[in-house]
Each structure stands twice: as structure tokens, then as C-alpha cells.
Amino acid sequence: MSRVAREGFRREGRGSVNIRLISAYSAQLYLEKGWQIFARHDPNQLLFYYPIQALIDQRKEPSLIQLCRKYNPREKFILSGSIMADVEQCPETPPPLEPTNKDKNNNFNKNI
């Protein structure tokens, strides 16, 4: 994450690292176990850098944009998260944090 943040800042200026996950279940695992759950995955498939202008163009939350304008890039980086949810797989609002039968039956490492 810090590599993506440093390279993104150097190339494009202030912005946010975004971690993109495909399910609430994978997000919950990340919160519980940390980055090591993605050890077998290519970080370029999970982490993306968005400079401030891209965040504005995508109408991201104003509080995220404000954080990006204020942080000290020599000491910190901003991490935002996205969960790509298929509406058909999320009949409840909000989606359940517990794994669904589909999550349990699939090979987790393929689906993060």
C-alpha cells in the first residue's frame, strides 16, 4: 500500500490509495486478519491510486477529498475502500457480514 501511495503521489500528486474488494466477506476478512490474507494476490489487482482531481470527477465523498488535501505525504497516506457488490448477491441492505453459502462454497483465494 505504501509503495502504491508513494509512486502515485510522485506521479500524480496528492490522492488516495483505494483497495478494491469483491465482497463484504473479503472486506471483513481484511479487517480481521490484515493484508496477509491477500499474500497470493497481485497487489495491482487490488490497489489503485486516485489523485484528487479523479476523486472530484468521480464525485467521491467530500470528506475523502479534504483528507487528501491535508495529509502529510511524507508521513502518511490515505486509504479508501471499495466493495464491488453484485446486487443479485446482496438481497439484504446492508449486505450480511457473514459469508453466504456461495462464499463458503467458493475457493476464497479465487474470489478476493
mmCIF file of C-alpha atoms in Angstrom:
data_model
loop_
_atom_site.group_PDB
_atom_site.id
_atom_site.type_symbol
_atom_site.label_atom_id
_atom_site.label_comp_id
_atom_site.label_asym_id
_atom_site.label_seq_id
_atom_site.Cartn_x
_atom_site.Cartn_y
_atom_site.Cartn_z
ATOM 1 C CA MET A 1 0.000 0.000 0.000
ATOM 2 C CA SER A 2 2.742 2.419 0.901
ATOM 3 C CA ARG A 3 4.527 1.706 -2.402
ATOM 4 C CA VAL A 4 1.346 2.494 -4.352
ATOM 5 C CA ALA A 5 0.902 5.671 -2.284
ATOM 6 C CA ARG A 6 4.499 6.852 -2.808
ATOM 7 C CA GLU A 7 4.514 6.136 -6.540
ATOM 8 C CA GLY A 8 1.062 7.638 -7.024
ATOM 9 C CA PHE A 9 1.995 10.804 -5.147
ATOM 10 C CA ARG A 10 5.235 11.128 -7.111
ATOM 11 C CA ARG A 11 3.446 10.695 -10.469
ATOM 12 C CA GLU A 12 0.114 12.429 -9.848
ATOM 13 C CA GLY A 13 0.263 14.463 -6.644
ATOM 14 C CA ARG A 14 -1.991 14.143 -3.631
ATOM 15 C CA GLY A 15 -4.654 11.471 -3.681
ATOM 16 C CA SER A 16 -5.887 8.251 -2.147
ATOM 17 C CA VAL A 17 -4.947 4.596 -2.361
ATOM 18 C CA ASN A 18 -8.090 2.565 -2.936
ATOM 19 C CA ILE A 19 -8.374 -1.090 -2.013
ATOM 20 C CA ARG A 20 -10.974 -2.754 -4.213
ATOM 21 C CA LEU A 21 -12.620 -5.902 -2.833
ATOM 22 C CA ILE A 22 -15.281 -8.061 -4.444
ATOM 23 C CA SER A 23 -17.408 -8.884 -1.415
ATOM 24 C CA ALA A 24 -18.331 -7.784 2.085
ATOM 25 C CA TYR A 25 -16.900 -11.111 3.239
ATOM 26 C CA SER A 26 -13.439 -10.354 1.831
ATOM 27 C CA ALA A 27 -13.609 -6.876 3.404
ATOM 28 C CA GLN A 28 -14.450 -8.404 6.776
ATOM 29 C CA LEU A 29 -11.525 -10.828 6.480
ATOM 30 C CA TYR A 30 -9.216 -7.932 5.645
ATOM 31 C CA LEU A 31 -10.395 -6.056 8.746
ATOM 32 C CA GLU A 32 -9.931 -9.131 10.929
ATOM 33 C CA LYS A 33 -6.664 -10.531 9.550
ATOM 34 C CA GLY A 34 -4.964 -7.699 7.719
ATOM 35 C CA TRP A 35 -3.024 -7.580 4.491
ATOM 36 C CA GLN A 36 -1.638 -11.138 4.773
ATOM 37 C CA ILE A 37 -4.946 -12.582 3.520
ATOM 38 C CA PHE A 38 -4.018 -11.140 0.115
ATOM 39 C CA ALA A 39 -0.490 -12.589 0.065
ATOM 40 C CA ARG A 40 -1.225 -14.741 -3.002
ATOM 41 C CA HIS A 41 -2.823 -11.922 -4.966
ATOM 42 C CA ASP A 42 -1.261 -9.402 -7.294
ATOM 43 C CA PRO A 43 -1.443 -6.040 -5.476
ATOM 44 C CA ASN A 44 -2.037 -4.368 -8.854
ATOM 45 C CA GLN A 45 -5.404 -6.141 -8.952
ATOM 46 C CA LEU A 46 -6.384 -4.805 -5.510
ATOM 47 C CA LEU A 47 -4.759 -1.391 -5.057
ATOM 48 C CA PHE A 48 -5.338 1.703 -7.162
ATOM 49 C CA TYR A 49 -4.222 5.319 -6.786
ATOM 50 C CA TYR A 50 -6.643 8.161 -7.442
ATOM 51 C CA PRO A 51 -5.342 11.741 -7.482
ATOM 52 C CA ILE A 52 -7.592 14.448 -6.058
ATOM 53 C CA GLN A 53 -8.929 15.513 -9.454
ATOM 54 C CA ALA A 54 -10.029 11.951 -10.248
ATOM 55 C CA LEU A 55 -11.814 11.796 -6.879
ATOM 56 C CA ILE A 56 -13.596 15.063 -7.693
ATOM 57 C CA ASP A 57 -14.511 13.867 -11.201
ATOM 58 C CA GLN A 58 -15.937 10.645 -9.744
ATOM 59 C CA ARG A 59 -17.923 12.640 -7.173
ATOM 60 C CA LYS A 60 -16.318 10.906 -4.232
ATOM 61 C CA GLU A 61 -17.158 11.898 -0.685
ATOM 62 C CA PRO A 62 -16.049 15.493 0.088
ATOM 63 C CA SER A 63 -14.523 14.355 3.393
ATOM 64 C CA LEU A 64 -12.179 11.995 1.476
ATOM 65 C CA ILE A 65 -11.106 14.837 -0.807
ATOM 66 C CA GLN A 66 -10.473 17.095 2.210
ATOM 67 C CA LEU A 67 -8.303 14.424 3.844
ATOM 68 C CA CYS A 68 -6.288 14.129 0.636
ATOM 69 C CA ARG A 69 -5.674 17.878 0.655
ATOM 70 C CA LYS A 70 -4.478 17.921 4.274
ATOM 71 C CA TYR A 71 -2.331 14.838 4.923
ATOM 72 C CA ASN A 72 1.469 14.921 5.050
ATOM 73 C CA PRO A 73 2.556 12.548 2.247
ATOM 74 C CA ARG A 74 5.994 12.092 3.840
ATOM 75 C CA GLU A 75 4.392 10.536 6.922
ATOM 76 C CA LYS A 76 1.016 9.078 5.922
ATOM 77 C CA PHE A 77 -1.239 8.058 3.090
ATOM 78 C CA ILE A 78 -4.999 7.970 2.698
ATOM 79 C CA LEU A 79 -6.620 4.560 2.194
ATOM 80 C CA SER A 80 -10.176 4.289 0.940
ATOM 81 C CA GLY A 81 -12.038 1.082 0.315
ATOM 82 C CA SER A 82 -14.480 -0.114 -2.298
ATOM 83 C CA ILE A 83 -16.551 -3.253 -2.142
ATOM 84 C CA MET A 84 -17.806 -4.374 -5.527
ATOM 85 C CA ALA A 85 -21.148 -5.932 -4.751
ATOM 86 C CA ASP A 86 -23.382 -7.703 -7.220
ATOM 87 C CA VAL A 87 -26.936 -6.609 -6.409
ATOM 88 C CA GLU A 88 -28.203 -10.123 -7.079
ATOM 89 C CA GLN A 89 -25.856 -11.461 -4.407
ATOM 90 C CA CYS A 90 -26.889 -8.808 -1.867
ATOM 91 C CA PRO A 91 -30.636 -9.082 -1.388
ATOM 92 C CA GLU A 92 -30.360 -7.522 2.077
ATOM 93 C CA THR A 93 -29.493 -3.913 2.732
ATOM 94 C CA PRO A 94 -26.878 -3.657 4.060
ATOM 95 C CA PRO A 95 -25.416 -6.971 2.886
ATOM 96 C CA PRO A 96 -24.646 -9.504 5.622
ATOM 97 C CA LEU A 97 -21.119 -9.529 7.014
ATOM 98 C CA GLU A 98 -21.223 -13.286 7.493
ATOM 99 C CA PRO A 99 -20.199 -15.320 4.452
ATOM 100 C CA THR A 100 -23.024 -16.564 2.313
ATOM 101 C CA ASN A 101 -23.247 -20.207 1.258
ATOM 102 C CA LYS A 102 -21.827 -19.138 -2.089
ATOM 103 C CA ASP A 103 -18.812 -17.539 -0.351
ATOM 104 C CA LYS A 104 -18.281 -20.643 1.769
ATOM 105 C CA ASN A 105 -18.507 -22.982 -1.221
ATOM 106 C CA ASN A 106 -16.150 -20.994 -3.445
ATOM 107 C CA ASN A 107 -12.407 -21.072 -3.143
ATOM 108 C CA PHE A 108 -11.799 -17.869 -1.179
ATOM 109 C CA ASN A 109 -8.422 -17.122 -2.754
ATOM 110 C CA LYS A 110 -10.005 -17.025 -6.197
ATOM 111 C CA ASN A 111 -12.702 -14.595 -5.132
ATOM 112 C CA ILE A 112 -10.966 -11.811 -3.258
#
